[in-house]
CSV table of C-alpha atoms in Angstrom, one decimal:
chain,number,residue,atom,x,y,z
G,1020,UNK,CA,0.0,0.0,0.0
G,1021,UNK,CA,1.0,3.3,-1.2
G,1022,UNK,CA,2.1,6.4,1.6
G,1023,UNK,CA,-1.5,7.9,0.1
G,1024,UNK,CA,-3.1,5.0,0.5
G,1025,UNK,CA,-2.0,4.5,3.9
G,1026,UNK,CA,-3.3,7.5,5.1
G,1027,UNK,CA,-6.5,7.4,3.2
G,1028,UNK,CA,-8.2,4.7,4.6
G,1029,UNK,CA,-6.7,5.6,7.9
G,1030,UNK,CA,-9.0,9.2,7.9
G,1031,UNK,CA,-5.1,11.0,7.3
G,1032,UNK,CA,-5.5,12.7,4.5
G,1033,UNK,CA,-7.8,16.3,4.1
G,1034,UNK,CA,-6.3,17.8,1.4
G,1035,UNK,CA,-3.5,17.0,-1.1
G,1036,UNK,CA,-2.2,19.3,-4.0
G,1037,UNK,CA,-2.1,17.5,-7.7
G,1038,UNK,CA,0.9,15.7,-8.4
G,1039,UNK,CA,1.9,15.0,-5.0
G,1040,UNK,CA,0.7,11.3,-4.9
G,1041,UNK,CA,2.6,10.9,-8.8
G,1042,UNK,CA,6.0,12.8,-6.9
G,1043,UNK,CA,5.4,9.8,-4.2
G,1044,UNK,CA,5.5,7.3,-6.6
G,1045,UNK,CA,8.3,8.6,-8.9
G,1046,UNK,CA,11.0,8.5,-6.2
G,1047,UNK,CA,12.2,9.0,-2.7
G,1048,UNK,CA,10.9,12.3,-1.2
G,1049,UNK,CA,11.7,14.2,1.5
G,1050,UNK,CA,8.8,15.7,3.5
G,1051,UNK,CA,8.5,17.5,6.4
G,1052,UNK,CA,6.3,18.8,9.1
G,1053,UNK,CA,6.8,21.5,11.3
G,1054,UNK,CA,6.8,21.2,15.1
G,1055,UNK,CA,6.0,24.1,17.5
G,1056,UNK,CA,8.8,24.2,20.3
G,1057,UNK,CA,6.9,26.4,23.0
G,1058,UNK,CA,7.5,24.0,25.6
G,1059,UNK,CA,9.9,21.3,26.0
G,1060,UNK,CA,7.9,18.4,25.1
G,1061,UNK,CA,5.4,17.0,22.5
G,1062,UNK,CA,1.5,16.8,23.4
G,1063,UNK,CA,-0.7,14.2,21.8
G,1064,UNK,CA,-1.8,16.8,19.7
G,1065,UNK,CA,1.3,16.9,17.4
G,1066,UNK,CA,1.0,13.0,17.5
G,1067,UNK,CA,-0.9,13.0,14.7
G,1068,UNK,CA,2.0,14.8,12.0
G,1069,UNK,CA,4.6,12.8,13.7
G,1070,UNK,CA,2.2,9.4,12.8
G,1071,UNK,CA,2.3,10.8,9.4
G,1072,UNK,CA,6.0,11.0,9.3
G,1073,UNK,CA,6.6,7.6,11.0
G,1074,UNK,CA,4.8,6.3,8.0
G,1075,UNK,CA,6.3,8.4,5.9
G,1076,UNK,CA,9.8,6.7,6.8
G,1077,UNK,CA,7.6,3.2,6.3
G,1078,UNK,CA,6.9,3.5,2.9
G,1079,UNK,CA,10.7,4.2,2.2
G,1080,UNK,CA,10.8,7.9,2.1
G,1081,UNK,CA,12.9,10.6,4.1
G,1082,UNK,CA,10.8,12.3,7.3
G,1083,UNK,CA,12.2,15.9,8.3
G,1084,UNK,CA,10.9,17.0,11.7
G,1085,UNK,CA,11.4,20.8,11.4
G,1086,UNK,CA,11.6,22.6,15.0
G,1087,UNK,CA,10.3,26.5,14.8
G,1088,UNK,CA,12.8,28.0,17.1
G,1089,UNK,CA,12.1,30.9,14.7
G,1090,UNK,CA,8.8,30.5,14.3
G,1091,UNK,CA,8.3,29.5,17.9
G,1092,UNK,CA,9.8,33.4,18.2
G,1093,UNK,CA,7.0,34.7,16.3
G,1094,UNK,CA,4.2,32.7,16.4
G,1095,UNK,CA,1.7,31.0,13.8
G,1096,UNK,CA,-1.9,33.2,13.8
G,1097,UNK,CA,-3.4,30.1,12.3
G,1098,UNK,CA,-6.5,29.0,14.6
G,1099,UNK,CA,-5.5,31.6,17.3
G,1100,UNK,CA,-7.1,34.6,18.8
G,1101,UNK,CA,-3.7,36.1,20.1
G,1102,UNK,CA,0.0,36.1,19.9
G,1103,UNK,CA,2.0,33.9,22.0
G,1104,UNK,CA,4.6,34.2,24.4
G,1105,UNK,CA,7.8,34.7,22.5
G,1106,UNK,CA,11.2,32.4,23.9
G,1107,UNK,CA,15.1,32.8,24.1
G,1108,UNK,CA,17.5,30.8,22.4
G,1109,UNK,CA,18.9,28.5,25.4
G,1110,UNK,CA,14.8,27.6,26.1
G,1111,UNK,CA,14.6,26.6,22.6
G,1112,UNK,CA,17.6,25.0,22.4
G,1113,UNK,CA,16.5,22.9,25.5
G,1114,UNK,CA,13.5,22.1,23.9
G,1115,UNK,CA,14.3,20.7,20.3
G,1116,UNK,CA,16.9,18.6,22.5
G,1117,UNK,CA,13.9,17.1,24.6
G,1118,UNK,CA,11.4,16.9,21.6
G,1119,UNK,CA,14.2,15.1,19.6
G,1120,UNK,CA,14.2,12.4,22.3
G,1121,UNK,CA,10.8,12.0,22.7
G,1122,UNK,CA,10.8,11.8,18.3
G,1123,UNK,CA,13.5,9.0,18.6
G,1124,UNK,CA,11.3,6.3,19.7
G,1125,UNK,CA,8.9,7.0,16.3
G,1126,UNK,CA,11.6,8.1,13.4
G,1127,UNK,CA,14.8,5.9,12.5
G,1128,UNK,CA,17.5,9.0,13.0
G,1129,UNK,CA,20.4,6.7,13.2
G,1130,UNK,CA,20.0,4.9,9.8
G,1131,UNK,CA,22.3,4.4,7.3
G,1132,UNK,CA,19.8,3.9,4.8
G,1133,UNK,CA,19.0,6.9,2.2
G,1134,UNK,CA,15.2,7.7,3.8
G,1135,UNK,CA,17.1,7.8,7.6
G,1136,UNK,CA,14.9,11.1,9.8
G,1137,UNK,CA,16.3,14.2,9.9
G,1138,UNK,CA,15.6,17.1,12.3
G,1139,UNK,CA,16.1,21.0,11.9
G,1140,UNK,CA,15.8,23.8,13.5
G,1141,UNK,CA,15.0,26.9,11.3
G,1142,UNK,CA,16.4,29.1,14.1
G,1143,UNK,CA,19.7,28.2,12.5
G,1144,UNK,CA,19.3,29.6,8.8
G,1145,UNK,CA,16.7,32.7,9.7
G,1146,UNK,CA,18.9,34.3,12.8
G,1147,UNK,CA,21.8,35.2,10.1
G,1148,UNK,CA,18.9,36.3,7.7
G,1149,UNK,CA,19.1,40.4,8.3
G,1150,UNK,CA,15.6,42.0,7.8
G,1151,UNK,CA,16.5,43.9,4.9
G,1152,UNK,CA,17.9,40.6,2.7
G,1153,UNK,CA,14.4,39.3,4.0
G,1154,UNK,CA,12.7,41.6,2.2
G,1155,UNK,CA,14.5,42.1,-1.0
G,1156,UNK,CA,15.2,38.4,-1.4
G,1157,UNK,CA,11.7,36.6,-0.1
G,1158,UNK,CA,9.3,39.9,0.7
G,1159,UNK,CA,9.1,41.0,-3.1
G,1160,UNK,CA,8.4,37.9,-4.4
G,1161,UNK,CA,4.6,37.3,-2.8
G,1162,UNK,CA,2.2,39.8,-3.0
G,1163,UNK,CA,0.3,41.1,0.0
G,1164,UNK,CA,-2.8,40.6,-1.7
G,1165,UNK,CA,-1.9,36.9,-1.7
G,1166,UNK,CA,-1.3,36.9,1.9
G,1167,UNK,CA,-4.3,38.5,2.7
G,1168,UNK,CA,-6.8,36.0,1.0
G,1169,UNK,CA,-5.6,33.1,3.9
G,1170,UNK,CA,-7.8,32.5,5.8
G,1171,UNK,CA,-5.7,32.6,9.1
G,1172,UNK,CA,-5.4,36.3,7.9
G,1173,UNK,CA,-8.7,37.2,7.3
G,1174,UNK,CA,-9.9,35.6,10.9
G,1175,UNK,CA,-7.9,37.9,12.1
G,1176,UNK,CA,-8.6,40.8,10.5
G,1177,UNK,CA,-12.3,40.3,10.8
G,1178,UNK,CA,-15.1,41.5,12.5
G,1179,UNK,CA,-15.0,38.8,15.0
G,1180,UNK,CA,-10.9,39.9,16.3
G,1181,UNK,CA,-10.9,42.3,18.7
G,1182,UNK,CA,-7.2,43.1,19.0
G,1183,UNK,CA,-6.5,42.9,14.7
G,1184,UNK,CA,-3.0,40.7,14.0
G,1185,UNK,CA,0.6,42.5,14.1
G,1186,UNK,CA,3.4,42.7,11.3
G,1187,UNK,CA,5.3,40.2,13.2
G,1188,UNK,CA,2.4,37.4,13.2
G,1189,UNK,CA,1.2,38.8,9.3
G,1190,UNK,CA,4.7,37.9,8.4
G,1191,UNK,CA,4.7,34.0,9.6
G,1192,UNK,CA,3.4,32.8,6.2
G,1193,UNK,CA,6.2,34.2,5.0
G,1194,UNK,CA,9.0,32.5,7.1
G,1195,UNK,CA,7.5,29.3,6.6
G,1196,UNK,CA,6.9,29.2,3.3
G,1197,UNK,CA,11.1,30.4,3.2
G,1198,UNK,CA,11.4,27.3,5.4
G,1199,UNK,CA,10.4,25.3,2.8
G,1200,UNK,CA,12.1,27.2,0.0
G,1201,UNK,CA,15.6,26.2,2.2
G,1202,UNK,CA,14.5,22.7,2.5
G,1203,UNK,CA,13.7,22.7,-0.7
G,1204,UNK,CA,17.6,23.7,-1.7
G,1205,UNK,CA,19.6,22.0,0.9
G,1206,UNK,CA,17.7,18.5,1.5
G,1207,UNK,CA,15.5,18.3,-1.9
G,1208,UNK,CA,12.4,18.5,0.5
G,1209,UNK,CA,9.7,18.0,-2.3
G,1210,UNK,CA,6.5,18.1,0.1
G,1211,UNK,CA,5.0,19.8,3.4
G,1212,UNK,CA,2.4,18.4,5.3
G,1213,UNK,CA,0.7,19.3,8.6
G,1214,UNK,CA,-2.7,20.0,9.9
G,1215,UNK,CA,-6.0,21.2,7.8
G,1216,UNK,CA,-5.0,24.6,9.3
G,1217,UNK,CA,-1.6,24.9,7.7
G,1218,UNK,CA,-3.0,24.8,4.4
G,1219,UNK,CA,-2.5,28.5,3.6
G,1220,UNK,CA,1.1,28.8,5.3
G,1221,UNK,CA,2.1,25.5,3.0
G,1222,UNK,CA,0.6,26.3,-0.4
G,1223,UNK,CA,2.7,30.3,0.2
G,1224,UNK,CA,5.6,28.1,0.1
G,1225,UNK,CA,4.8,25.8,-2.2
G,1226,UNK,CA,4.6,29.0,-4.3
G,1227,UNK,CA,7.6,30.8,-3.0
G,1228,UNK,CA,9.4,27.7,-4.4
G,1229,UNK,CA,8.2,28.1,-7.8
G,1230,UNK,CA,8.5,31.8,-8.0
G,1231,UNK,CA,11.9,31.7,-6.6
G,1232,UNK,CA,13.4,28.7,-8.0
G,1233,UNK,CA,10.8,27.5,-10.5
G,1234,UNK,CA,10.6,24.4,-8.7
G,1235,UNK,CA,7.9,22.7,-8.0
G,1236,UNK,CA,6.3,21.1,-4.5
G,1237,UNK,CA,3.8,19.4,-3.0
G,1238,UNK,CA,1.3,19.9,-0.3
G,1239,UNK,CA,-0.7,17.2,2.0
G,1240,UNK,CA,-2.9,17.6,5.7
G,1241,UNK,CA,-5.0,16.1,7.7
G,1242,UNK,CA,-8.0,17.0,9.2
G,1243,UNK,CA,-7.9,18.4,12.4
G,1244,UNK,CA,-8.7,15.9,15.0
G,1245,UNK,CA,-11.6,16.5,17.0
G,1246,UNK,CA,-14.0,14.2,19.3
G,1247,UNK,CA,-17.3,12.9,18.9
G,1248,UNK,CA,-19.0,14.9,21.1
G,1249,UNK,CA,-17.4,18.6,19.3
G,1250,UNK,CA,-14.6,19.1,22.1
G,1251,UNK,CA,-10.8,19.7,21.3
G,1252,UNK,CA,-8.9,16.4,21.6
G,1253,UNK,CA,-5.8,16.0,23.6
G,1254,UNK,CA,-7.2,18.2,26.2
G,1255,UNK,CA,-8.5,17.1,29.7
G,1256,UNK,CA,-10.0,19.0,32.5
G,1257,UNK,CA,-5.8,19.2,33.7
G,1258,UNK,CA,-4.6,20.2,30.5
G,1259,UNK,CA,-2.5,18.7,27.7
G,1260,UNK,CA,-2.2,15.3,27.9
G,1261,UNK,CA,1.7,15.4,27.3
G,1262,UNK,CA,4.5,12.4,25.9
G,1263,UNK,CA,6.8,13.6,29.2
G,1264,UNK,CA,5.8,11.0,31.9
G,1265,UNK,CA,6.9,14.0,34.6
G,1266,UNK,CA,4.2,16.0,32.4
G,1267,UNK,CA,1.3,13.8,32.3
G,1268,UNK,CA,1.8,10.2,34.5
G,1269,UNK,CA,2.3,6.9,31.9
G,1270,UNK,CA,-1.1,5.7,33.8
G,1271,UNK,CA,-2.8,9.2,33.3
G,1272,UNK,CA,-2.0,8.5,29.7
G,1273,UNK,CA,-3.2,5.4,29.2
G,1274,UNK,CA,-6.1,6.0,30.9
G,1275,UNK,CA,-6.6,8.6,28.6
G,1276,UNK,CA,-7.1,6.4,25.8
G,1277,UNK,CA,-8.8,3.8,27.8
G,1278,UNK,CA,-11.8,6.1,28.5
G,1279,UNK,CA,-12.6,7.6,24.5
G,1280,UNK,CA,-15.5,6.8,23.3
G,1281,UNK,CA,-16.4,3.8,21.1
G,1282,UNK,CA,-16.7,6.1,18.1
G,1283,UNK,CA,-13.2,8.1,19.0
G,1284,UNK,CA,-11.9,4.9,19.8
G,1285,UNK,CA,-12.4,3.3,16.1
G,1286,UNK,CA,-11.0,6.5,14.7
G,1287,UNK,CA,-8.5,6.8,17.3
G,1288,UNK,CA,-6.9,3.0,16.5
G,1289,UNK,CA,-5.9,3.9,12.8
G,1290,UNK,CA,-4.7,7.1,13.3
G,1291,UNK,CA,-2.7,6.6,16.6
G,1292,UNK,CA,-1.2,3.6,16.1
G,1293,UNK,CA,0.3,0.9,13.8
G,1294,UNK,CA,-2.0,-1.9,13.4
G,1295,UNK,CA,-2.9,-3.1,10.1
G,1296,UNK,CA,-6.4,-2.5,8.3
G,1297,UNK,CA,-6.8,-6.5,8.5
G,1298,UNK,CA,-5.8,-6.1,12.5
G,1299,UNK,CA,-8.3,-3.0,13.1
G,1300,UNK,CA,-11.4,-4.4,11.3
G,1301,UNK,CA,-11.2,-7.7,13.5
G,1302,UNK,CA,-11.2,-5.3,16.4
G,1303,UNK,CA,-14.2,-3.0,15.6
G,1304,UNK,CA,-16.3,-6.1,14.6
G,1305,UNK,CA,-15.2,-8.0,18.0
G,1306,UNK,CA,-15.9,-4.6,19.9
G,1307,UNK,CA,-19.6,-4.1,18.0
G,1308,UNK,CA,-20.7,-7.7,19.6
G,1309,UNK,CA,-19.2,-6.4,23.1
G,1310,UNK,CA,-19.0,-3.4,23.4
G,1311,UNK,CA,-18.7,-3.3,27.4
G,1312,UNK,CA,-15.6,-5.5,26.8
G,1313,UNK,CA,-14.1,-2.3,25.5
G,1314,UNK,CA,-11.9,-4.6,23.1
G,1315,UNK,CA,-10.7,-1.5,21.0
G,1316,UNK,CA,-10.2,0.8,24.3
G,1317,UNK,CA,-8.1,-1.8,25.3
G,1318,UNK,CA,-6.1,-1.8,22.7
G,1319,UNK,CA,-5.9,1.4,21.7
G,1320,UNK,CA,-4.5,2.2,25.1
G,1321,UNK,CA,-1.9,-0.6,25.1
G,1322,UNK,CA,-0.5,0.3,21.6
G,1323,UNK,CA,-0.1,3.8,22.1
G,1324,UNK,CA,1.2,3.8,25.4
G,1325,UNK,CA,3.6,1.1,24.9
G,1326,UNK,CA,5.1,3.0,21.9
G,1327,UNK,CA,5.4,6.4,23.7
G,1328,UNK,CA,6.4,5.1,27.1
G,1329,UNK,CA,7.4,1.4,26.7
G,1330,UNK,CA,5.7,-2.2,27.4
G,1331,UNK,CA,6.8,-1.8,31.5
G,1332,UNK,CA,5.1,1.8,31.5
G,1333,UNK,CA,2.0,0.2,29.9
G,1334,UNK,CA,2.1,-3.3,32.4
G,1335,UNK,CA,2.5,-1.2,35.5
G,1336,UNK,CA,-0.6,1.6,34.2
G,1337,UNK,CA,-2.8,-2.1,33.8
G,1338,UNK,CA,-1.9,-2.9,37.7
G,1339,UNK,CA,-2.1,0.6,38.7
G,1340,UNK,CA,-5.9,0.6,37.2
G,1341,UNK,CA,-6.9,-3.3,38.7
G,1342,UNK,CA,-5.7,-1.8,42.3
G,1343,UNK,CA,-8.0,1.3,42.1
G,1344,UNK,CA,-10.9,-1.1,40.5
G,1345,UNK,CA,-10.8,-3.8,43.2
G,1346,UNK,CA,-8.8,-6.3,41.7
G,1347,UNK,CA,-5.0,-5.2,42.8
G,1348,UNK,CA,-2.8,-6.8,45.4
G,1349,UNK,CA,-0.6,-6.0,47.9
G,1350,UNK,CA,2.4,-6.7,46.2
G,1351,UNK,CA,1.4,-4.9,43.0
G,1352,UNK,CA,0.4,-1.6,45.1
G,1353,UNK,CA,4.2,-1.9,46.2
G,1354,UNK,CA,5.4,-2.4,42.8
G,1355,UNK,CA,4.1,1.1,41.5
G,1356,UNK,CA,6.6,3.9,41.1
G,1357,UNK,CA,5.6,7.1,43.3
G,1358,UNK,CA,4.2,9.3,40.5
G,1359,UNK,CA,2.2,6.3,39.3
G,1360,UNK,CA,0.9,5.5,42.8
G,1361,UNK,CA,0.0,9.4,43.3
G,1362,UNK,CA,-1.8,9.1,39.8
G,1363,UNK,CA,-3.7,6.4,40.4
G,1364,UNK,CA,-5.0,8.1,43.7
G,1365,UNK,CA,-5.4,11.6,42.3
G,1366,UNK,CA,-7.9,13.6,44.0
G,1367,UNK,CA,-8.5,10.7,47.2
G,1368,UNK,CA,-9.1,12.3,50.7
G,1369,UNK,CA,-5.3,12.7,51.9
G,1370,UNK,CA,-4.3,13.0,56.0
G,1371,UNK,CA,-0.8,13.8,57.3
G,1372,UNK,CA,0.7,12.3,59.9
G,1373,UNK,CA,4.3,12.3,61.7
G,1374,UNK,CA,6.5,9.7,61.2
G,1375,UNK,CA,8.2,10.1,64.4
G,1376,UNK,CA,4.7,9.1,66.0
G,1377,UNK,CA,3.9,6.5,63.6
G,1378,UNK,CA,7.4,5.2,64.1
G,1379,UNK,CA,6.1,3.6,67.9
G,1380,UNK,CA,2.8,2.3,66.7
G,1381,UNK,CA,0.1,3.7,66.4
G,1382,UNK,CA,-3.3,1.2,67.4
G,1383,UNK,CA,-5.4,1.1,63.8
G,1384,UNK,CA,-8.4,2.6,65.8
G,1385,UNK,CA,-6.4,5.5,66.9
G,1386,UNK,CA,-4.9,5.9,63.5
G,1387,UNK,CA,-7.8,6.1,61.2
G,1388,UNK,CA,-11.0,7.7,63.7
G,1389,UNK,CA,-8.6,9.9,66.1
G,1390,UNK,CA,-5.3,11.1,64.5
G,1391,UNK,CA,-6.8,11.5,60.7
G,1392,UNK,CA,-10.4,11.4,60.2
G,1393,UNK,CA,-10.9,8.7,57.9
G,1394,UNK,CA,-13.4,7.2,59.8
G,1395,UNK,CA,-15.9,9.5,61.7
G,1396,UNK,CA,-16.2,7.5,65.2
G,1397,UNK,CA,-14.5,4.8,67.0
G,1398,UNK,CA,-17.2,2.7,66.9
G,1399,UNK,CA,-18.3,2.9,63.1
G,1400,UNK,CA,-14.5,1.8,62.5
G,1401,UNK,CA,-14.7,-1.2,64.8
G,1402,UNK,CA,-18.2,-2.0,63.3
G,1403,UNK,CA,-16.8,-2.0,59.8
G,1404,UNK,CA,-13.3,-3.5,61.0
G,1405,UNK,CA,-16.0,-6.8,61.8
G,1406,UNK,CA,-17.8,-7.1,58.8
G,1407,UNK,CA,-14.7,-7.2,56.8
G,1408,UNK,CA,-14.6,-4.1,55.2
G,1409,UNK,CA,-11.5,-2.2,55.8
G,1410,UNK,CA,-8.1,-3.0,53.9
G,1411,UNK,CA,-4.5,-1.1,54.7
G,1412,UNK,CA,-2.4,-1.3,51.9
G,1413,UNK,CA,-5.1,-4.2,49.6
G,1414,UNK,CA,-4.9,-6.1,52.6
G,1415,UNK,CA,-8.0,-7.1,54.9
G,1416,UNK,CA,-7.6,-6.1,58.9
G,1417,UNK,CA,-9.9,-7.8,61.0
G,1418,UNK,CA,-8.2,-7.0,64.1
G,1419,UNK,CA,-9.1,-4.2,65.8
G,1420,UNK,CA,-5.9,-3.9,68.3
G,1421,UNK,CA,-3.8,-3.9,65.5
G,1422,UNK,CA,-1.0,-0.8,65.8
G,1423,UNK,CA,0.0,0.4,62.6
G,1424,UNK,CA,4.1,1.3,62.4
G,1425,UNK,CA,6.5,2.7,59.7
G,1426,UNK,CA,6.9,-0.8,57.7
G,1427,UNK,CA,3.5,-0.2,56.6
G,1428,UNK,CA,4.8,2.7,54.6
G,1429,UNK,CA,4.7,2.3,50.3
G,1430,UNK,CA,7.4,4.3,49.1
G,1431,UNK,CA,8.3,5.3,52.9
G,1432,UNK,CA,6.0,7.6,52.9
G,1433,UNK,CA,2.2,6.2,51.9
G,1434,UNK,CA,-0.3,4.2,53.9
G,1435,UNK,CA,-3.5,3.7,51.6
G,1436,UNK,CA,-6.4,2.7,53.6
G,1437,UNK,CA,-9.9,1.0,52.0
G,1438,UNK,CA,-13.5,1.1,53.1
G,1439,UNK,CA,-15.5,-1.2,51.1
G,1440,UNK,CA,-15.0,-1.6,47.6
G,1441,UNK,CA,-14.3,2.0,46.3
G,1442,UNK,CA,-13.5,4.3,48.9
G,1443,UNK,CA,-9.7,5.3,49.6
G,1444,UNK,CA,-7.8,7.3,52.1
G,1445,UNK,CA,-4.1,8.0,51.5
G,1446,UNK,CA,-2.3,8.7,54.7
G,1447,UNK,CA,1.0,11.0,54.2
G,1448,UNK,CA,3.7,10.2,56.7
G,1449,UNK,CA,6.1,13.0,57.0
């Protein structure tokens, strides 16, 4: 199957300029997408370009990841209402650095084959680029009138804007489509693709090419991804769900995907993952006779966690999930690293105690109805204590003179108390 192909029946492709899929064919192209280094790692939001590039590189041609540390200085005005922060150098030095790592585990950048991933920063050909030689060489050669009939322009220079769009911001369309133009002469980049949104920015350079070099390019998106029910994907009611584990947890990620929709969840499997279309039909029909099995949640979230985290990420977010559902043990509640155990217990009623005291004994009773207030009375602990219903740690106590020390302490510092089924208590020893 074809790169085009690939993404077609996978709901990749929006819009692609004539030619492109002939270019494709012909030889091995280089294409590139360009990546937004505000902050110093990826979000699930630029997953889908850099799915687009990983299967790029599959089909045998040459992906370029393109890091905007000039761009990022200015800021694209496509799908935005205002301009953004702009950064310093070392920031978005740091960044690409962290971005690259996080791009490693999709793109081959160590092969010595001809299609092997490149990334570039065009921070390092525009900051040698005076503003004068920007104008004469690039400025003159695209008419305003050109640049004004985007629509990332005219939103912003409708009725609807209320603070109108600067020189600076009018001025992106330019630089990127100069991004290309460089690409263009130094790597034989042939095509650009990104979101629906870029459309504008890519066709300006796919014409700066051919009215400064006579060359000819290509241009591809994808639709934007949205969810079922209208609201932005990628964002939860904590923000960006984020590819750094100290950003967003490896189990808040995979629970994440776990918890789409069945609708979002078929799109979700082609797009975020590599299954085949052979794999993926199997799937949806097995999930339409069982839904509540949640067979394509499932594997959705194992796929795409495993590939951004790894296999012992994904293993220890499935324990994490069967210890806050009832099913976890002991010795799996010890297993969990401390940001996965704090995940997984994310918003739980949370007491503080001294260790020094806790370090004599403390008698259960005392512990959980007197020195924290997990249990409002004495006697409703000892009545629930009978009837088998409170657990330390995943593990049943049914005796009520039982003192409670610092070897009950996860991580040396946790004791996670139970009532009933669903209700948890974390106790913080300090």
């Amino acid at each position: 199957m074809s790169f085009v192909q690939e993404l077609k029946w996978r709901g990749m492709l929006h819009d692609i300029m004539p030619g492109t899929e002939e270019q494709l064919e012909k030889e091995l192209t280089a294409a590139y997408v360009g990546i937004d280094p505000t902050a110093d790692s990826l979000h699930i939001g630029h997953l889908v370009s850099v799915m687009m590039l990983k299967h790029l590189q599959i089909a045998g041609h040459q992906p370029i990841a393109l890091v905007g540390g000039a761009t990022g200085m200015i800021g694209d005005p496509s799908g935005k209402s205002q301009e953004r922060n702009l950064l310093d150098e070392p920031t978005l030095r740091h960044n690409q650095e962290c971005i690259k790592a996080q791009l490693a585990k999709f793109l081959d950048f160590e092969s010595k084959e001809d299609n092997v991933a490149l990334l570039v920063n065009n921070y390092d050909w525009m900051k040698e680029f005076s503003f004068l030689d920007f104008i004469r060489d690039v400025g003159k050669r695209i008419t305003v009138n050109y640049m004004m009939a985007k629509d990332s322009v005219k939103k912003r220079l409708g009725e609807e804007s209320k603070s109108g769009m600067s020189f600076t911001e009018f001025t992106y369309q330019l630089v990127q489509g100069y991004d290309f133009y460089h690409l263009y002469k130094n790597n034989n980049c042939r095509l650009q693709m990104g979101g629906s949104d870029q459309w504008g920015n890519i066709t300006t350079g796919t014409e700066l090419i051919r009215r400064m070099d006579g060359g000819e390019a290509f241009a591809l998106t994808c639709p934007l991804i949205t969810k079922a029910d209208g609201t932005k994907f990628g964002k939860t009611e904590s923000g960006n769900v984020w590819l750094d584990p100290e950003r967003t947890s490896p189990y808040a990620f995979f629970q994440f995907w776990l918890n789409t929709s069945d609708e979002d969840a078929e799109r979700y499997i082609k797009i975020f993952t590599l299954l085949s279309q052979e794999e993926i039909d199997t799937l949806v029909a097995e999930h339409k006779e069982a839904p509540h099995a949640r067979a394509l949640q499932k594997k959705l979230a194992e796929e795409v966690t495993t590939l951004v985290h790894s296999r012992e990420e994904y293993d220890m977010a499935v324990e994490a999930s069967q210890i806050l559902f009832g099913k976890g043990t002991a010795e799996q509640l010890r297993k969990l690293n401390e940001s996965t155990f704090l995940a997984v217990f994310e918003g739980v009623p949370q007491f503080n105690i001294s260790k020094d005291e806790l370090s004599a004994g403390i008698n259960v009773i005392d512990l959980l109805a007197e020195k924290t207030e997990v249990f409002p009375s004495k006697g409703e602990l000892r009545r629930t204590i009978k009837g088998n219903g409170l657990s330390i740690n995943k593990e049943k106590i049914n005796n009520p003179d039982l003192d409670v020390n610092n070897d009950f302490l996860i991580g040396g510092k946790y004791i996670l108390a139970q009532k009933g089924k669903k209700n948890y208590f974390l106790i913080i020893a300090e």
